[in-house]
Structures are given as structure tokens and as C-alpha cells.
Tab-separated table of N, CA and C in Angstrom:
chain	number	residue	atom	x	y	z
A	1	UNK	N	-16.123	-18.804	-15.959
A	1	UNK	CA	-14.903	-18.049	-16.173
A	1	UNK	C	-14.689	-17.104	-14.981
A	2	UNK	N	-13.754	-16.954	-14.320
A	2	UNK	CA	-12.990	-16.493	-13.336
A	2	UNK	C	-13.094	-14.602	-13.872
A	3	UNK	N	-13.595	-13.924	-12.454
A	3	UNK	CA	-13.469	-12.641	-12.704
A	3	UNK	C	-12.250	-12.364	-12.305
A	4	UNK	N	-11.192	-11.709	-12.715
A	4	UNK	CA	-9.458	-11.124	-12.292
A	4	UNK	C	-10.107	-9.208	-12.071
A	5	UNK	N	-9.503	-9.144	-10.967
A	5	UNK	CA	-8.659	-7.628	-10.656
A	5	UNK	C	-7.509	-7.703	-11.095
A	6	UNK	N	-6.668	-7.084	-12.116
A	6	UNK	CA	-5.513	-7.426	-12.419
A	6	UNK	C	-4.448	-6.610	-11.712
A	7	UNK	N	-5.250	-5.217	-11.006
A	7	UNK	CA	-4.113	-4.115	-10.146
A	7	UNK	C	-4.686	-3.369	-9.186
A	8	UNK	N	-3.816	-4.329	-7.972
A	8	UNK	CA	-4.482	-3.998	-6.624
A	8	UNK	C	-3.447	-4.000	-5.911
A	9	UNK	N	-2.899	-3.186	-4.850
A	9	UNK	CA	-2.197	-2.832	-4.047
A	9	UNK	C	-2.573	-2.972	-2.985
A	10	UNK	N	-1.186	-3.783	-1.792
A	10	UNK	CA	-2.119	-3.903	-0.458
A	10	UNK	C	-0.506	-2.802	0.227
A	11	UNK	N	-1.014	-1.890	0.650
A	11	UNK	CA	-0.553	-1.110	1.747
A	11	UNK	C	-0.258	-1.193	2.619
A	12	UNK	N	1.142	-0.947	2.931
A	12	UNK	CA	1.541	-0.827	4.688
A	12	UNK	C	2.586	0.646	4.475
A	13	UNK	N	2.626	1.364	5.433
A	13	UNK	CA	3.579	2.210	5.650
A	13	UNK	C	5.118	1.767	5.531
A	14	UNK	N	5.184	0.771	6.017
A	14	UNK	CA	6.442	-0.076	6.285
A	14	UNK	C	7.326	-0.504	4.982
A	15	UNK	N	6.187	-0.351	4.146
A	15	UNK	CA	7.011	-0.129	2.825
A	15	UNK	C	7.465	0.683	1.846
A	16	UNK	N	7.222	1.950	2.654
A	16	UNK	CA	7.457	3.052	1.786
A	16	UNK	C	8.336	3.871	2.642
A	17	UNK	N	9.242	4.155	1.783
A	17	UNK	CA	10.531	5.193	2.445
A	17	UNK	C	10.211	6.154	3.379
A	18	UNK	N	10.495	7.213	4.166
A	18	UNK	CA	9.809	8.037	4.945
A	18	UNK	C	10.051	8.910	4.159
A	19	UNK	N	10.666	9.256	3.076
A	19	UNK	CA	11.050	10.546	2.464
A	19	UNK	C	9.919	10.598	1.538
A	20	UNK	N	9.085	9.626	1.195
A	20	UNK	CA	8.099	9.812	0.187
A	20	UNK	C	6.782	9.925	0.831
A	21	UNK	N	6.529	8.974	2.355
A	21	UNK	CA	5.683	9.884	3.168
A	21	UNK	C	5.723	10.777	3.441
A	22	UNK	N	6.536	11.670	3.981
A	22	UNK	CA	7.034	13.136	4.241
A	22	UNK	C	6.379	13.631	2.656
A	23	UNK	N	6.772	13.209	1.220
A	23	UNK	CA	5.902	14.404	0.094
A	23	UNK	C	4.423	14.031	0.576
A	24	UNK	N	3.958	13.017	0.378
A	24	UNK	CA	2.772	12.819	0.503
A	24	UNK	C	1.647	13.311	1.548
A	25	UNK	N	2.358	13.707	2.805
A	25	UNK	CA	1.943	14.700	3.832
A	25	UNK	C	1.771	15.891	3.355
A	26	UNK	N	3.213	16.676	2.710
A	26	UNK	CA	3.307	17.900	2.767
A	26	UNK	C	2.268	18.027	1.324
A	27	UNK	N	1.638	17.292	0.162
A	27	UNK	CA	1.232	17.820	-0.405
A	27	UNK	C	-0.005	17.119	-0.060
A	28	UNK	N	-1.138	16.857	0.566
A	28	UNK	CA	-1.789	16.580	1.434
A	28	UNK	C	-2.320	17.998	2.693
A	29	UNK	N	-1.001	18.441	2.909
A	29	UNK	CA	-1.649	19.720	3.786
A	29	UNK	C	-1.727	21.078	2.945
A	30	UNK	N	-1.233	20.915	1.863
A	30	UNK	CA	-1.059	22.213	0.554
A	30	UNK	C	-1.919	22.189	-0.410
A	31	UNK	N	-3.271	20.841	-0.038
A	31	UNK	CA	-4.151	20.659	-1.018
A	31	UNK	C	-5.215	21.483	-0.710
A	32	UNK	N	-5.642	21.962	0.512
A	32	UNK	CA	-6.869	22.546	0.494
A	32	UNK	C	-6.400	23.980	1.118
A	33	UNK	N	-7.420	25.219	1.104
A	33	UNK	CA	-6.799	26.101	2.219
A	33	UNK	C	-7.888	26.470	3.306
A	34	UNK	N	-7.743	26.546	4.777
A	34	UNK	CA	-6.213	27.129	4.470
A	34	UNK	C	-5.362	25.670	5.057
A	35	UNK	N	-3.977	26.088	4.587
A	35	UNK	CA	-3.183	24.900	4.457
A	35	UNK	C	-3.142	24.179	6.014
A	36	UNK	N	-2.813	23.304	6.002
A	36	UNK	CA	-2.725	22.384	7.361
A	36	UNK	C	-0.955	21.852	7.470
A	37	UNK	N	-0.421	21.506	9.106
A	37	UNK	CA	0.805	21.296	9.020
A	37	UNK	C	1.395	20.219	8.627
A	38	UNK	N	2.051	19.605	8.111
A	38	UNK	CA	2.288	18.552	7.157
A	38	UNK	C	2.617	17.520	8.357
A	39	UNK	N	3.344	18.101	9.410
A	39	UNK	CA	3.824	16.970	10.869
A	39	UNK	C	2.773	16.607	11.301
A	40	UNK	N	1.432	17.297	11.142
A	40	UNK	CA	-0.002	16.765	11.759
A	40	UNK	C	-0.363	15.561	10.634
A	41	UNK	N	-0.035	15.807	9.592
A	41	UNK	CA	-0.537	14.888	8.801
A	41	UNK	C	0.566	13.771	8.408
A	42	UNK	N	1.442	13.191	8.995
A	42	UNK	CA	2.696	12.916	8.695
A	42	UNK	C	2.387	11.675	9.288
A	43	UNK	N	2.065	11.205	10.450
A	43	UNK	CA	1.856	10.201	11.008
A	43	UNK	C	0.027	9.265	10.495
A	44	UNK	N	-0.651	10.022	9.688
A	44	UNK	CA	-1.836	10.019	9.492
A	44	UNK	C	-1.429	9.212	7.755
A	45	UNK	N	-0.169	9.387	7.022
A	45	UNK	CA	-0.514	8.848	5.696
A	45	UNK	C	-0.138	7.112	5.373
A	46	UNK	N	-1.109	7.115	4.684
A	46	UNK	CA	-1.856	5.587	4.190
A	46	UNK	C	-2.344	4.862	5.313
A	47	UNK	N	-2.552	5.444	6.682
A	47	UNK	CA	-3.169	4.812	7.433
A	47	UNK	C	-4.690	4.280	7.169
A	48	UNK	N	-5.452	5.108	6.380
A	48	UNK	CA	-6.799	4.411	6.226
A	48	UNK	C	-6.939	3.781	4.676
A	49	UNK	N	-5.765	3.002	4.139
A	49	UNK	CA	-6.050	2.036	3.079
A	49	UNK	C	-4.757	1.400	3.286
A	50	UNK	N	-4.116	1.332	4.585
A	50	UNK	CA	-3.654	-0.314	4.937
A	50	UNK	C	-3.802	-1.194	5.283
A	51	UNK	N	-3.415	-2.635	4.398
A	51	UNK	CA	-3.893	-3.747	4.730
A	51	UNK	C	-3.292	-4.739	4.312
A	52	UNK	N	-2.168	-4.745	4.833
A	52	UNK	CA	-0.502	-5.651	4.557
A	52	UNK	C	-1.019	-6.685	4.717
A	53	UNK	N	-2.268	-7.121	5.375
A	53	UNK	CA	-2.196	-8.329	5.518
A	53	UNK	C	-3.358	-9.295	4.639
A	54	UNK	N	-4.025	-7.966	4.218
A	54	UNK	CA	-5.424	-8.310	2.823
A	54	UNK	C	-6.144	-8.992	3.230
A	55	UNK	N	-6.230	-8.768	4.417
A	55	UNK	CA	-8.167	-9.635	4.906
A	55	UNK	C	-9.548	-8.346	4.355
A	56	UNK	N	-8.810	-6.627	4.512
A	56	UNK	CA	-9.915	-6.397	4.006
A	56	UNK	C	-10.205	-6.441	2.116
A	57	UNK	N	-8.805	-6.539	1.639
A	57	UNK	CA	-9.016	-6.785	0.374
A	57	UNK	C	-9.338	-8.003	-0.160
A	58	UNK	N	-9.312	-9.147	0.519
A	58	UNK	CA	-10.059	-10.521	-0.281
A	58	UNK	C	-11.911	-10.002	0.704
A	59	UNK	N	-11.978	-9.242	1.573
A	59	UNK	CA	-13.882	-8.882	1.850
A	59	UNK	C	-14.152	-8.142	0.882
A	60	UNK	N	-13.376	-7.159	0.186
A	60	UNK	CA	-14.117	-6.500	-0.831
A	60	UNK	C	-14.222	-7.374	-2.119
A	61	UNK	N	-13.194	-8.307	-2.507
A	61	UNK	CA	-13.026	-9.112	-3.546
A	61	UNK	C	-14.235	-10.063	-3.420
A	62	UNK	N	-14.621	-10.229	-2.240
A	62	UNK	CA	-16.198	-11.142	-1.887
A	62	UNK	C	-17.188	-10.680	-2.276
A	63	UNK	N	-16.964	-9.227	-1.358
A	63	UNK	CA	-18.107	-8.213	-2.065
A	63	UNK	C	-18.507	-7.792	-3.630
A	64	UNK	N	-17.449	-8.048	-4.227
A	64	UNK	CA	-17.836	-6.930	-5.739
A	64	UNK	C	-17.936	-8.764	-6.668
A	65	UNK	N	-17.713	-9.372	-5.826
A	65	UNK	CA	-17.656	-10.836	-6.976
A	65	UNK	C	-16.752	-10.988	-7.614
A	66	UNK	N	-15.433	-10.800	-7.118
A	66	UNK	CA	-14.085	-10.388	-8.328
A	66	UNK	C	-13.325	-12.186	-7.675
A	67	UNK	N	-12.959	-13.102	-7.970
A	67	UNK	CA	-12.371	-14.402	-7.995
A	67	UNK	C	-10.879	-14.347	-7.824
A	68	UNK	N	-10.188	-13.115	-8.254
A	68	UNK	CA	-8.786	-13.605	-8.473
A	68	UNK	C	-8.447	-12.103	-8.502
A	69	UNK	N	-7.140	-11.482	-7.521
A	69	UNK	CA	-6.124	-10.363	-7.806
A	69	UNK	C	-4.647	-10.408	-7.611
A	70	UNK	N	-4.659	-9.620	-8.628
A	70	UNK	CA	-3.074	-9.249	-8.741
A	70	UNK	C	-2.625	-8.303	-8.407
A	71	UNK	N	-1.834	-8.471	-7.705
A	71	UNK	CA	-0.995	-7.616	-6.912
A	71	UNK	C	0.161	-6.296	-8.011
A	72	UNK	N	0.128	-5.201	-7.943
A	72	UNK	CA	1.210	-4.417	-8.500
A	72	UNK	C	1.703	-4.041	-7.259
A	73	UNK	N	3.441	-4.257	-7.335
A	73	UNK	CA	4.226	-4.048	-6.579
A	73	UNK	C	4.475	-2.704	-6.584
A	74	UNK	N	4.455	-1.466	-5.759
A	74	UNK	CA	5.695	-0.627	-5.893
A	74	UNK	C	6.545	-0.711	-5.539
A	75	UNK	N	8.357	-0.335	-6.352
A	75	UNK	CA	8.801	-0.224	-5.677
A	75	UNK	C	9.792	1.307	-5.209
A	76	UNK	N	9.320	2.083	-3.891
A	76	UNK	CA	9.449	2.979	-3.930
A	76	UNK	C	10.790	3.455	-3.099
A	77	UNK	N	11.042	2.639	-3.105
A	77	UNK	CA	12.610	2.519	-2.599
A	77	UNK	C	13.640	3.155	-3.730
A	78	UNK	N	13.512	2.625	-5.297
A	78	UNK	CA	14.118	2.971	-5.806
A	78	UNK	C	13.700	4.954	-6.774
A	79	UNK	N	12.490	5.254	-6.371
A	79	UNK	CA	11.978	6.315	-6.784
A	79	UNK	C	12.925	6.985	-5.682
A	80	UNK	N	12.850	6.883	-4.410
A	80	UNK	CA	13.268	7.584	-3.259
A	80	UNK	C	15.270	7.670	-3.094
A	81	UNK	N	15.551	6.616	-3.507
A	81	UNK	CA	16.881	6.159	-3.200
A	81	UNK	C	17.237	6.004	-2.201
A	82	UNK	N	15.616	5.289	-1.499
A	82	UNK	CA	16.396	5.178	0.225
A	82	UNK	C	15.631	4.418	-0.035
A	83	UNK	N	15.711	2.872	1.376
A	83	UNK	CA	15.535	2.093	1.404
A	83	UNK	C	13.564	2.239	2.329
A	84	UNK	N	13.032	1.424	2.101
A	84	UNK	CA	12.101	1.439	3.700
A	84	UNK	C	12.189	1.004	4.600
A	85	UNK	N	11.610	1.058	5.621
A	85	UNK	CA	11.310	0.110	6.923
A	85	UNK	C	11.727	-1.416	6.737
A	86	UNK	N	10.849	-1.915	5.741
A	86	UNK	CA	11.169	-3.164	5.227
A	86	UNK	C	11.387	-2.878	3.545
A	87	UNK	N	12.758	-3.909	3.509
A	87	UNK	CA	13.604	-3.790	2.223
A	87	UNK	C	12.540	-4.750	1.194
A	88	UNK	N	13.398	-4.520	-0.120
A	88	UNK	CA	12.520	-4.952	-1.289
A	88	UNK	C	12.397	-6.701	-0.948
A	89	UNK	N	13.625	-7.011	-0.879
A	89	UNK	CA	13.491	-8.440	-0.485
A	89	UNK	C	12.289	-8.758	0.344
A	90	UNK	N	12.270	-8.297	1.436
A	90	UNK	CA	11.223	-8.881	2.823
A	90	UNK	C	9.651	-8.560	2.143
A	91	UNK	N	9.527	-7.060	1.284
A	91	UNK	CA	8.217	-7.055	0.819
A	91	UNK	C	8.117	-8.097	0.059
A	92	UNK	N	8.714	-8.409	-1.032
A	92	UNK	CA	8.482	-9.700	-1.717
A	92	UNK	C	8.143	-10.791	-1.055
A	93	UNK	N	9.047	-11.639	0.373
A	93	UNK	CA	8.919	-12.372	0.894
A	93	UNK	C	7.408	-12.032	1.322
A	94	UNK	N	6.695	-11.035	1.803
A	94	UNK	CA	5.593	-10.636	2.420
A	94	UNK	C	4.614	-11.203	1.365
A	95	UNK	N	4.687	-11.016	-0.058
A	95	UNK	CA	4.087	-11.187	-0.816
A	95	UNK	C	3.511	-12.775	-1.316
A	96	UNK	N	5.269	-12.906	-1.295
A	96	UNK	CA	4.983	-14.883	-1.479
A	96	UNK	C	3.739	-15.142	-0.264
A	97	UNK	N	4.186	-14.907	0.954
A	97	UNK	CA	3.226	-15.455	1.972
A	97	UNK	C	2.388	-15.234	1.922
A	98	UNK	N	1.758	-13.954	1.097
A	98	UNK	CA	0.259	-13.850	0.851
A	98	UNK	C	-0.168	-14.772	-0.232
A	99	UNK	N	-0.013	-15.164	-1.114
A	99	UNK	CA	0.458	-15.724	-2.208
A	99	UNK	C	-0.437	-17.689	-1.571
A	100	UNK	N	0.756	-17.536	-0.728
A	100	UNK	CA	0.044	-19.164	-0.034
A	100	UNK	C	-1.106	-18.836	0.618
A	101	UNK	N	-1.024	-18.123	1.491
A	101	UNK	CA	-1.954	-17.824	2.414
A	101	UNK	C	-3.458	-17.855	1.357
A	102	UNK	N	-3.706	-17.069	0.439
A	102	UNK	CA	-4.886	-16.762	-0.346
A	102	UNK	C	-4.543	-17.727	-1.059
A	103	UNK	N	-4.198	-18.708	-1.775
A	103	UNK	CA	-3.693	-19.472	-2.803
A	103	UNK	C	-4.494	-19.528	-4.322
A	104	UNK	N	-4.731	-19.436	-4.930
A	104	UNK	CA	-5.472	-18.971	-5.972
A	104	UNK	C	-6.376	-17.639	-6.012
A	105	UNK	N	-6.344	-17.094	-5.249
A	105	UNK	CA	-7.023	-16.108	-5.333
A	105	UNK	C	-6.324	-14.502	-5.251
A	106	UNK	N	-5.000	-14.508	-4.580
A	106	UNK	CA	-3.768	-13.656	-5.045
A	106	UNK	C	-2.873	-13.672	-5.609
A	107	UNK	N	-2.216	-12.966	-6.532
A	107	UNK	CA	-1.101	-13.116	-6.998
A	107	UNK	C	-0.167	-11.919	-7.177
């Protein structure tokens, strides 16, 4: 029997509005004190758990023995009311292609 991750997120900046990076900075530099400038940390968010392209998430899926994940989409375009870098369509399209690319083993 097949082990499932059923909710796993693969990260890129490119898909998230800049207005919701911009909170995620500013409350990021308001978390510890003393506080830090949010423009220092602005270019720094989700950089160290992206991986649009999930080579490191099918190595950890090797690692922990997990057979099969599913992907939860955000979509934060519509939290934001602005669009991202790349629109909902193209992330999806991004998705299908992972989809083949891993073929039983993402979804």
C-alpha cells in the first residue's frame, strides 16, 4: 500500500502577488526585537523553501519513504486582489507539467 502526503506545496515567488510578500516581510521584521527593515527582508521571502520545480521535494519524498503527493494550490491572487508574476492559469499549467513530469508520484 502506497504511502500519500496529501498537502504539500511547491513554492516559487512568482506566484504570489507582491502585496502579500511585502506582509510577509513586514511581519517577519516585527517578529523579533529589535525590529529589522522589512526592504532588507523583502527580497529574502520564500527564498529558502522554493522549489517550483520539486526536485527537492520528490528527495525528501525519497527520504521520509512517502510514494505519492498532493499538491494544495494557493490561490493568492484572489486573497490579494492582484494578480502575480504568473497568473492562475500558467500556475496551473506549471502544475499539469509537474504532474507528467513526476507521473504517479504528484498530483
Amino acid at each position: 500500500m502506497p504511502i500519500i502526503d496529501y498537502h504539500i506545496h511547491l513554492w516559487s515567488s512568482r506566484f504570489i502577488p507582491k502585496s502579500v510578500r511585502w506582509s510577509f516581510a513586514r511581519a517577519a521584521a516585527f517578529r523579533s526585537w529589535p525590529n529589522k527593515d522589512p526592504e532588507a527582508i523583502f527580497p529574502l521571502v520564500s527564498k529558502g523553501v522554493e522549489d517550483p520545480e520539486g526536485q527537492y521535494l520528490m528527495a525528501d519524498l525519497d527520504l521520509a519513504g512517502v510514494d505519492i503527493a498532493v499538491s494544495a494550490l494557493v490561490d493568492y491572487g484572489i486573497l490579494a486582489g492582484e494578480e502575480p508574476e504568473v497568473p492562475l492559469e500558467g500556475i496551473l499549467a506549471h502544475y499539469a507539467a509537474l504532474q507528467t513530469r513526476y507521473a504517479g508520484r504528484f498530483y
